[in-house]
mmCIF file of C-alpha atoms in Angstrom:
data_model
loop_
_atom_site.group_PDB
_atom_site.id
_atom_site.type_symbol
_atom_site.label_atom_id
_atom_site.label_comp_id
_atom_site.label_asym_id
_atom_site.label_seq_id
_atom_site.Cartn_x
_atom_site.Cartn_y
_atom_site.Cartn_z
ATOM 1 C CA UNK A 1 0.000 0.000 0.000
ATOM 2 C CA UNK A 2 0.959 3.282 -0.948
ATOM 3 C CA UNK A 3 1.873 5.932 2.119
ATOM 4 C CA UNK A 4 3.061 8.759 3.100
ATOM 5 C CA UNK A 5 7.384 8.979 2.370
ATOM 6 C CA UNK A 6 7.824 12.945 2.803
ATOM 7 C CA UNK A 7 5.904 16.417 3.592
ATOM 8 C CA UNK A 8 6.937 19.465 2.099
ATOM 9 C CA UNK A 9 6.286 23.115 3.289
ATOM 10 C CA UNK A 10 7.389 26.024 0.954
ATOM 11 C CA UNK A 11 6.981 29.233 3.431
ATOM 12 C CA UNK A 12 8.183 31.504 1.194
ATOM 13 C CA UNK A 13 7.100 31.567 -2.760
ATOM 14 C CA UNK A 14 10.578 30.300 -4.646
ATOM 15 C CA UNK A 15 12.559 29.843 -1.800
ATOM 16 C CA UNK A 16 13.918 26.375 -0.743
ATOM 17 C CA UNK A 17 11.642 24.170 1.068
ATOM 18 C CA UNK A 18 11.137 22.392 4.563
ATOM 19 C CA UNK A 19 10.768 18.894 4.935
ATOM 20 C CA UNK A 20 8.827 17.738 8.033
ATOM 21 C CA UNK A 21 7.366 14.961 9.881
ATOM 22 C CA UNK A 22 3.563 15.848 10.080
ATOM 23 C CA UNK A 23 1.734 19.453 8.683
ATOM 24 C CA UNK A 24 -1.240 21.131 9.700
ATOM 25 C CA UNK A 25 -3.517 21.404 6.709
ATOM 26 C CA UNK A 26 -5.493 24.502 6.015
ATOM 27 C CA UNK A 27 -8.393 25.152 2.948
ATOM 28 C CA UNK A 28 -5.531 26.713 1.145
ATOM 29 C CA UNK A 29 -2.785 24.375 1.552
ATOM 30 C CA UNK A 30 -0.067 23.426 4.608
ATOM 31 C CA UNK A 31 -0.520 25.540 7.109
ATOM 32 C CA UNK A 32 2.978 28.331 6.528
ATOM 33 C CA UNK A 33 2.844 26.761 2.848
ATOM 34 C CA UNK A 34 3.259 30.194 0.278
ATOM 35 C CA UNK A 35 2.109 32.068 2.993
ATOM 36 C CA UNK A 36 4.970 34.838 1.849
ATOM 37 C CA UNK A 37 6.498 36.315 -1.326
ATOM 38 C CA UNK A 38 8.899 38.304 -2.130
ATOM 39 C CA UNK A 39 7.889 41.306 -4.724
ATOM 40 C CA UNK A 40 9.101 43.786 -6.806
ATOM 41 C CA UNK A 41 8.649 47.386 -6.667
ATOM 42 C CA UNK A 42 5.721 47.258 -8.609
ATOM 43 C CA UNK A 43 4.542 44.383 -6.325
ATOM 44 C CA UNK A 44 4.946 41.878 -8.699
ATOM 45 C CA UNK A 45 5.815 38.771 -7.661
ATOM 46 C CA UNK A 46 9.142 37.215 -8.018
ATOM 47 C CA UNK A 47 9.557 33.531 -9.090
ATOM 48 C CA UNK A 48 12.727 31.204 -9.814
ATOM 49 C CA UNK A 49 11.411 31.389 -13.164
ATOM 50 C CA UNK A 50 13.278 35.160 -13.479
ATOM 51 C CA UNK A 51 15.202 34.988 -9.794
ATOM 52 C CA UNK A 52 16.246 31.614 -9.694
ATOM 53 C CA UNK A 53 19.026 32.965 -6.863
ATOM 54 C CA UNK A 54 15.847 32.437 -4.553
ATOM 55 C CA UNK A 55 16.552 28.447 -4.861
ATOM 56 C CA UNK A 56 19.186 29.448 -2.505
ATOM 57 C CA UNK A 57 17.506 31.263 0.305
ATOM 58 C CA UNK A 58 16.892 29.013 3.244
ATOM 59 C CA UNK A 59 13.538 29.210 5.672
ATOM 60 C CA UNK A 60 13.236 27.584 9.128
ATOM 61 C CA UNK A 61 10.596 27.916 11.070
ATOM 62 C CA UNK A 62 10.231 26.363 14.676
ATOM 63 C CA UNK A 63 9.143 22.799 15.177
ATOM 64 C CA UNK A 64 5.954 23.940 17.626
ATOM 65 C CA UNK A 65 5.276 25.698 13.995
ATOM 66 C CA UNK A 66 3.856 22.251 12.952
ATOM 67 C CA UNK A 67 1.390 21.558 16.028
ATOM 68 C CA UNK A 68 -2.062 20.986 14.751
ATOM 69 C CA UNK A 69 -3.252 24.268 16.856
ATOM 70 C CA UNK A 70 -0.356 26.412 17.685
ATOM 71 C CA UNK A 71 0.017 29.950 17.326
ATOM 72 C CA UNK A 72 2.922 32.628 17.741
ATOM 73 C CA UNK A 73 2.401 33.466 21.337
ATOM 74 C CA UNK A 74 1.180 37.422 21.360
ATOM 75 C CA UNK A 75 3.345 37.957 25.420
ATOM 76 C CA UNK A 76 6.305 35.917 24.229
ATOM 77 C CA UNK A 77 7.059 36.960 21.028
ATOM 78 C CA UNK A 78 10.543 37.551 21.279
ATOM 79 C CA UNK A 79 11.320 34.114 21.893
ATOM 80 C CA UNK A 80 13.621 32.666 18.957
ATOM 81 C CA UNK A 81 11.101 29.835 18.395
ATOM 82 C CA UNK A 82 8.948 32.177 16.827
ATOM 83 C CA UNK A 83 10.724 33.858 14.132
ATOM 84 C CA UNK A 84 11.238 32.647 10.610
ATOM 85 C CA UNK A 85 14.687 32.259 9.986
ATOM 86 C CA UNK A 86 15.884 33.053 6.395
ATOM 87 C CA UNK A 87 19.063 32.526 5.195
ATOM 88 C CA UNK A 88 21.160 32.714 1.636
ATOM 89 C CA UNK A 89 24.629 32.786 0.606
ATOM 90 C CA UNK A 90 26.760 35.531 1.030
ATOM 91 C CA UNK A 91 24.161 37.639 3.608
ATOM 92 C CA UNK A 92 23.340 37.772 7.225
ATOM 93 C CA UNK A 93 20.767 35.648 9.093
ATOM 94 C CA UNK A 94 17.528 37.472 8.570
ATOM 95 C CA UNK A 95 14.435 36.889 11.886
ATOM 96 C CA UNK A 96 11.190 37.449 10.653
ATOM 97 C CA UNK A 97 8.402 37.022 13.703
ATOM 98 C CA UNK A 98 5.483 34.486 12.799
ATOM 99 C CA UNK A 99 3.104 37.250 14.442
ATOM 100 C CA UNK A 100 1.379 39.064 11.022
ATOM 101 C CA UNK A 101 2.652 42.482 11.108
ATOM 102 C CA UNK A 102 0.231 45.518 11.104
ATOM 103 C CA UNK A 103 1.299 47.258 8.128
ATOM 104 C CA UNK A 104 -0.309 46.955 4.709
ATOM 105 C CA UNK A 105 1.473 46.652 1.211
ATOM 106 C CA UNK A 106 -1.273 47.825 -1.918
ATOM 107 C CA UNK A 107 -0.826 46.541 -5.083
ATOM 108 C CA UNK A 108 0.247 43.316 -4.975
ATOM 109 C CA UNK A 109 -0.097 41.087 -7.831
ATOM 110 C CA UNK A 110 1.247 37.119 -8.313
ATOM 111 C CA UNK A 111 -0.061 35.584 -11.862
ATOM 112 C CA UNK A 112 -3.948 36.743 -12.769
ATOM 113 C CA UNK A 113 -4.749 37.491 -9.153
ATOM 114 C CA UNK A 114 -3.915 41.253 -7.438
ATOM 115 C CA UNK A 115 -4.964 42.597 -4.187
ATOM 116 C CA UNK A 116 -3.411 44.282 -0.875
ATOM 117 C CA UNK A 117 -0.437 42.362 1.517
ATOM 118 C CA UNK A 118 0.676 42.497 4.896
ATOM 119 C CA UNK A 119 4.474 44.120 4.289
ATOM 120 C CA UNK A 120 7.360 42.584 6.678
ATOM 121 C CA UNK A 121 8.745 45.832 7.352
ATOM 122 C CA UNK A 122 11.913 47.624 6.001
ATOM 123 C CA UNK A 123 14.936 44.590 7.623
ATOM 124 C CA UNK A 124 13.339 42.150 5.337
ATOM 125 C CA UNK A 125 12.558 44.871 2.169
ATOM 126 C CA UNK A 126 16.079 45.446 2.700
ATOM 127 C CA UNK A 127 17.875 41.731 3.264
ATOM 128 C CA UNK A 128 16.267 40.657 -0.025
ATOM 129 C CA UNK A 129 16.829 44.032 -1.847
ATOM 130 C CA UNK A 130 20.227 43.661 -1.163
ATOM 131 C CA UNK A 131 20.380 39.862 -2.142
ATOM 132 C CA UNK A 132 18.659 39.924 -5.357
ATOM 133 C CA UNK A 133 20.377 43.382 -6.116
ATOM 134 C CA UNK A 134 17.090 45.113 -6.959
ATOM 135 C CA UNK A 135 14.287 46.542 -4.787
ATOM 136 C CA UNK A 136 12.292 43.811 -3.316
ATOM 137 C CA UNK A 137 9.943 43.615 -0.221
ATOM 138 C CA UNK A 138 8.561 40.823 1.868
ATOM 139 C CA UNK A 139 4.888 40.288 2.357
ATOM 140 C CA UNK A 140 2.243 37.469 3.953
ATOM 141 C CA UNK A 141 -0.838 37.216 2.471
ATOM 142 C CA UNK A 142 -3.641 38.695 4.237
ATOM 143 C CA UNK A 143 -6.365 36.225 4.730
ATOM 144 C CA UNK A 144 -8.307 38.402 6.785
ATOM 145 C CA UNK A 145 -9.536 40.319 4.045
ATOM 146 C CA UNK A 146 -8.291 38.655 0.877
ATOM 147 C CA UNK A 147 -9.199 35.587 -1.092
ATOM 148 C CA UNK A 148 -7.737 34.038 -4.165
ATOM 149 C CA UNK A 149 -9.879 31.676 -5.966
ATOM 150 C CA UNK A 150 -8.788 28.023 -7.387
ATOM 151 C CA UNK A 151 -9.975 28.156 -11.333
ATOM 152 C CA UNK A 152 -13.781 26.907 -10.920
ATOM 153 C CA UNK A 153 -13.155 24.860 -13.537
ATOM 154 C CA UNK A 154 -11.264 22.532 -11.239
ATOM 155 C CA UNK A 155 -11.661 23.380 -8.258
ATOM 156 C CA UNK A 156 -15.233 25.676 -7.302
ATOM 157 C CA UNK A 157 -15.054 26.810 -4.106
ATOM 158 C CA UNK A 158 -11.315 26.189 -3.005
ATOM 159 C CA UNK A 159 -8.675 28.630 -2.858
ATOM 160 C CA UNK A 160 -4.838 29.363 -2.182
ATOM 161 C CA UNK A 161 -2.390 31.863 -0.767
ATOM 162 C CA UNK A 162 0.537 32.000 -3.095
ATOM 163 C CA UNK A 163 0.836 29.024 -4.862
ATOM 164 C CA UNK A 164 0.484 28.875 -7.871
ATOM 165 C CA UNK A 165 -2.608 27.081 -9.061
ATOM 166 C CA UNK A 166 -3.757 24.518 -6.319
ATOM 167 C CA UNK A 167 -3.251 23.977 -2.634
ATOM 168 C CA UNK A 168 -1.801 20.566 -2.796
ATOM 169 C CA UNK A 169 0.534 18.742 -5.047
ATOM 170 C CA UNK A 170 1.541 15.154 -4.528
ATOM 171 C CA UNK A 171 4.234 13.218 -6.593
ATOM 172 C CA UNK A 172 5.386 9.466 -5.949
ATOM 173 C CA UNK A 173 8.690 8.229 -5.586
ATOM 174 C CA UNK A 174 7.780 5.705 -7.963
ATOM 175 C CA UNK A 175 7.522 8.167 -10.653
ATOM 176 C CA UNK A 176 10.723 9.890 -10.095
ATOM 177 C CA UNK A 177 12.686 7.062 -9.843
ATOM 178 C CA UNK A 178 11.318 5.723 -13.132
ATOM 179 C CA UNK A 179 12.026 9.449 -14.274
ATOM 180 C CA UNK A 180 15.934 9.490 -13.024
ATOM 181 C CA UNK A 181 16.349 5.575 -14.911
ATOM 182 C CA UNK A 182 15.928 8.187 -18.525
ATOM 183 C CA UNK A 183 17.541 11.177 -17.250
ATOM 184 C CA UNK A 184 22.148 10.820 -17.555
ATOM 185 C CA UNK A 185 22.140 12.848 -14.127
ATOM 186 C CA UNK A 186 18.971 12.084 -11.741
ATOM 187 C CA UNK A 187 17.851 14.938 -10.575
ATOM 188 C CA UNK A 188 16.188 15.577 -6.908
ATOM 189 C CA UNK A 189 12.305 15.857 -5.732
ATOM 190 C CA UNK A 190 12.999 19.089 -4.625
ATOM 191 C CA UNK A 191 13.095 19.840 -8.923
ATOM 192 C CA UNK A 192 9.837 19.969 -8.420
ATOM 193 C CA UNK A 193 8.470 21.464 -5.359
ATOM 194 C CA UNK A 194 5.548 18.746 -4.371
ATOM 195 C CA UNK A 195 3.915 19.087 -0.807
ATOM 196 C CA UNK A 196 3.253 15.479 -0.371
ATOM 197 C CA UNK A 197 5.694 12.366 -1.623
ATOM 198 C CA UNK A 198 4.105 9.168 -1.443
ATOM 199 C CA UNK A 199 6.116 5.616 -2.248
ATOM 200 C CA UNK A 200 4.958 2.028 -2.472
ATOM 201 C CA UNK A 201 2.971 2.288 -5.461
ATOM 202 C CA UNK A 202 3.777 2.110 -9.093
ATOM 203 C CA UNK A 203 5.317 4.935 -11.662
ATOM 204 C CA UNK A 204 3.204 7.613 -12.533
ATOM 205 C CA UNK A 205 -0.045 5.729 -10.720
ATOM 206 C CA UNK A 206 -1.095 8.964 -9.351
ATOM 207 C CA UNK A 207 -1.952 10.386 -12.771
ATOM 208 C CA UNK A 208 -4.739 8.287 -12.403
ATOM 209 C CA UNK A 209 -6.062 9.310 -8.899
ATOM 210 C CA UNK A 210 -9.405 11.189 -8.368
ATOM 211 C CA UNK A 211 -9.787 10.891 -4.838
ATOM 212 C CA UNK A 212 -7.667 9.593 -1.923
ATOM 213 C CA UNK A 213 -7.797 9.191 2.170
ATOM 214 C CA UNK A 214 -4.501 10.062 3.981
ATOM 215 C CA UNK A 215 -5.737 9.400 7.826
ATOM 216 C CA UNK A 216 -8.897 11.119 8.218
ATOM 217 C CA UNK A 217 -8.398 13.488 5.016
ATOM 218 C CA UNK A 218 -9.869 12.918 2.097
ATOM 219 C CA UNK A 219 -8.396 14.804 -1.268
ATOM 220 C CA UNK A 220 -9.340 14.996 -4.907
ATOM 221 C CA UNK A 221 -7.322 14.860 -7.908
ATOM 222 C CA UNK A 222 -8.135 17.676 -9.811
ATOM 223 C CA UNK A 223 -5.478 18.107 -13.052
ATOM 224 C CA UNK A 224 -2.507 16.731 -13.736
ATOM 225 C CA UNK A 225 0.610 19.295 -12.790
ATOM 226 C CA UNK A 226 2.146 21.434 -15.632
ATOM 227 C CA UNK A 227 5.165 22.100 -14.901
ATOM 228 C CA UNK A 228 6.721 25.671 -16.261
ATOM 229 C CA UNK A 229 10.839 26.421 -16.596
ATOM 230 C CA UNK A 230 11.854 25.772 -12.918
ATOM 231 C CA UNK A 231 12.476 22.104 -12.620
ATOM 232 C CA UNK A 232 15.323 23.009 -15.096
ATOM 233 C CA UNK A 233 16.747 24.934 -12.165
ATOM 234 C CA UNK A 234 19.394 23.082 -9.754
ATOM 235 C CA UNK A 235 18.175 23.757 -6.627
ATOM 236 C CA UNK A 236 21.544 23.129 -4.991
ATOM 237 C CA UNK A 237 22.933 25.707 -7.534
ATOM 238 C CA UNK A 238 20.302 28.116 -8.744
ATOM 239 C CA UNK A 239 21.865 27.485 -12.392
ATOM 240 C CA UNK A 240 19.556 26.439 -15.246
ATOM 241 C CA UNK A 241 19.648 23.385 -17.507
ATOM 242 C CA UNK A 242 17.898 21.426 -20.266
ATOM 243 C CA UNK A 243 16.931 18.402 -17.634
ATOM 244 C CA UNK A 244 14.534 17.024 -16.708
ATOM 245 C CA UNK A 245 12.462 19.489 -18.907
ATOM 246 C CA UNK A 246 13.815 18.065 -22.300
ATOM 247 C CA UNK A 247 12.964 14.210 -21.490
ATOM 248 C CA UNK A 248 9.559 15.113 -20.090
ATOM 249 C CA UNK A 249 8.751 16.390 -23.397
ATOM 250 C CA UNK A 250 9.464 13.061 -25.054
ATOM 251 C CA UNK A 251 7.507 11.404 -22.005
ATOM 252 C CA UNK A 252 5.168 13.230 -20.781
ATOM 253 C CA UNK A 253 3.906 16.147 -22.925
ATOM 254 C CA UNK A 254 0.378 16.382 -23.718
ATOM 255 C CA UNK A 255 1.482 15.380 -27.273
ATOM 256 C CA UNK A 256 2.450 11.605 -25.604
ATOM 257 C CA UNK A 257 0.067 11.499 -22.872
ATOM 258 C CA UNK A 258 -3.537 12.878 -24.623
ATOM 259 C CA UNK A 259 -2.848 12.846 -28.364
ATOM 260 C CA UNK A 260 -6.502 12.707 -29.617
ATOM 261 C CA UNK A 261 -6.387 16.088 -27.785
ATOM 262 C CA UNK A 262 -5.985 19.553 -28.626
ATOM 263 C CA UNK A 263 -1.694 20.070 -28.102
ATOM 264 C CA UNK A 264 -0.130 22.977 -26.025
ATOM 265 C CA UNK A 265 2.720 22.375 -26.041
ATOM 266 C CA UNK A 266 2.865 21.531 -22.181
ATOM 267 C CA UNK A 267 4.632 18.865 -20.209
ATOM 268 C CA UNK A 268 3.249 17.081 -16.618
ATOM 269 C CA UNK A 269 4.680 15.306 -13.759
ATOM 270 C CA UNK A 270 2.699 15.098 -10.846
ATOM 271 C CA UNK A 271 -1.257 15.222 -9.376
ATOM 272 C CA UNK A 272 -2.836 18.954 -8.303
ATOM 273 C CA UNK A 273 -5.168 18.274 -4.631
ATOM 274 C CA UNK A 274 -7.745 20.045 -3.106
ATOM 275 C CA UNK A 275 -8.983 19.144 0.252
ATOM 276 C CA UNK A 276 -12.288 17.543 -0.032
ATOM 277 C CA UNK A 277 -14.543 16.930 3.375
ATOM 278 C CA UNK A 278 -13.136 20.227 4.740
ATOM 279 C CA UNK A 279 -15.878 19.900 7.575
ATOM 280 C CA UNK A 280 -13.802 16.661 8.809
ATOM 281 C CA UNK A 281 -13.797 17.398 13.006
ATOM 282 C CA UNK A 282 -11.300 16.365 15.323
ATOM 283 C CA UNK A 283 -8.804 14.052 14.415
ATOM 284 C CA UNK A 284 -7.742 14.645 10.980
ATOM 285 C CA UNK A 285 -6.764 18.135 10.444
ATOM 286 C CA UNK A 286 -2.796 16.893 9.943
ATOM 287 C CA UNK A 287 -0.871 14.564 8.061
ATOM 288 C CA UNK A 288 2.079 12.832 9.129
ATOM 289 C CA UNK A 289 4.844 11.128 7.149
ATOM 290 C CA UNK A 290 4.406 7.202 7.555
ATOM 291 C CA UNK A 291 0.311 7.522 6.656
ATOM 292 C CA UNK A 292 -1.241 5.423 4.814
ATOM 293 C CA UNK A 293 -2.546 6.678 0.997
ATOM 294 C CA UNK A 294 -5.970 4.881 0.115
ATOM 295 C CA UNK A 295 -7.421 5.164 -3.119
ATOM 296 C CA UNK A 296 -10.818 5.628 -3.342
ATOM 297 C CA UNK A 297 -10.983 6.501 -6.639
ATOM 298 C CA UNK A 298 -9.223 7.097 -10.201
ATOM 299 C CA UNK A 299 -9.638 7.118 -13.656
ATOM 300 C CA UNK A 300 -8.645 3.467 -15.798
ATOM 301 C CA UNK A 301 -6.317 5.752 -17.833
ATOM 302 C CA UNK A 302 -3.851 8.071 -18.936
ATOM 303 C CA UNK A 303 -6.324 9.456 -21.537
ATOM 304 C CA UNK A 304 -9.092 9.827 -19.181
ATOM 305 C CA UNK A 305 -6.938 12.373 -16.647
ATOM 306 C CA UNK A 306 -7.633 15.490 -16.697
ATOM 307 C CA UNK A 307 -4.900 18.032 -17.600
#
């Protein structure tokens, strides 16, 4: 049976990501998951796909971070366990508190979606000014008064912070090793950025998925995952390549995978989620690594998945 082999938290937008044993799960992703980006001056978002020097900058966040119902405490904030810690070659340890800060950042826009921010402050505006060599600021999405909707056509009703598309995206081991056996250098999960890893079934069987159980959580497969430019990108490195992007076109392009369909030229690796019984109570708000992955349902093939 197929479980549970890794969790993956990406705090901020393009920056490395965390690994951990269990995650809090929220209607728009892993709890801390995209929660941040880093912007322009126009307060447009930055990616890897045109800062790929963000594959470098570290976040750590406590461990407590990861409790099912913790929260930055509002007496003891100045305790180190609840800061963000950010990190990148060449620059100084940066502490950013968990608390949201009061100040407001207008105009900021990531892909078709634009609304208002909570800023960091001028230490972070500055840390990643100075490390991307540009003006840049640091802000947390503001769900207090914003929303950003999943496309209805895949997901009515759900939404997401800063991800791109979806709130969950699960991969198996199965299909990156069978991946690395075609590649002349394997290449790393963290090419491309999943929040959930699951081993112990076969390659590529969660193109198929439509809805699975992980504990008491039950998710849907909604599309396949198109992947863009960025798991060209060493994220040991921050350099670009050709691989993995240039065998996944001769394996998995829509061309391969969905001929009888209309082509766009796009490649997949990958299964977008969206949490389905949201109204689960008690038990069953967090994953851990080690749970179990039931299928409960899928599609008998390739060409019936929807991308």
């Amino acid at each position: 049976m197929a479980a549970v082999s890794a969790i993956f938290i990406y705090p901020i937008k393009s920056c490395r990501g965390i690994s951990v044993l269990q995650a809090p799960l929220t209607p728009t992703g892993f709890r801390w998951d995209r929660q941040w980006l880093v912007v322009n001056y126009k307060g447009r978002a930055y990616t890897q796909r045109v800062e790929p020097k963000l594959a470098l900058v570290e976040v750590h966040l406590p461990n407590d971070a990861f409790l099912e119902d913790w929260n930055p405490s509002e007496t003891s904030f100045l305790a180190y366990s609840h800061f963000a810690v950010i990190k990148a070659p060449g620059m100084d340890v940066l502490k950013v508190p968990l608390r949201e800060p009061q100040q407001n950042a207008d105009g900021v826009s990531v892909w078709e979606w634009s609304g208002s921010a909570l800023d960091e402050g001028d230490a972070p505006s500055k840390w990643f000014s100075d490390y991307l060599g540009k003006p840049s600021r640091l802000v947390r999405f503001n769900a207090a008064s914003q929303t950003r909707e999943v496309d209805p056509k895949y997901g009515p009703g759900h939404q997401i912070m800063f991800s791109d598309e979806f709130p969950y995206m699960l991969i198996s081991q199965g299909s990156l090793d069978a991946l690395n056996t075609v590649l002349k250098e394997p290449v790393s999960i963290n090419r491309f950025r999943p929040n959930i890893l699951v081993d112990g079934c076969e390659p590529f069987s969660e193109d198929l998925w439509t809805e699975i159980k992980i504990d008491n959580v039950i998710f849907q497969g909604v599309r396949l995952c198109s992947r863009c430019k960025l798991p060209s990108i060493n994220q040991e490195t921050g350099i670009a390549g050709p691989e993995p992007n240039e065998t996944l076109k001769n394996i998995r392009s829509d061309t391969v995978l969905h001929p009888n369909h209309k082509q766009k030229g796009k490649i997949f690796f990958g299964q977008n989620l969206v949490w389905k019984n949201l109204a689960v109570e008690g038990k069953g708000k967090i994953i851990k690594v080690g749970d179990k992955v039931n299928i409960l349902g899928k599609v008998s093939s390739i060409a019936e998945a929807v991308v």
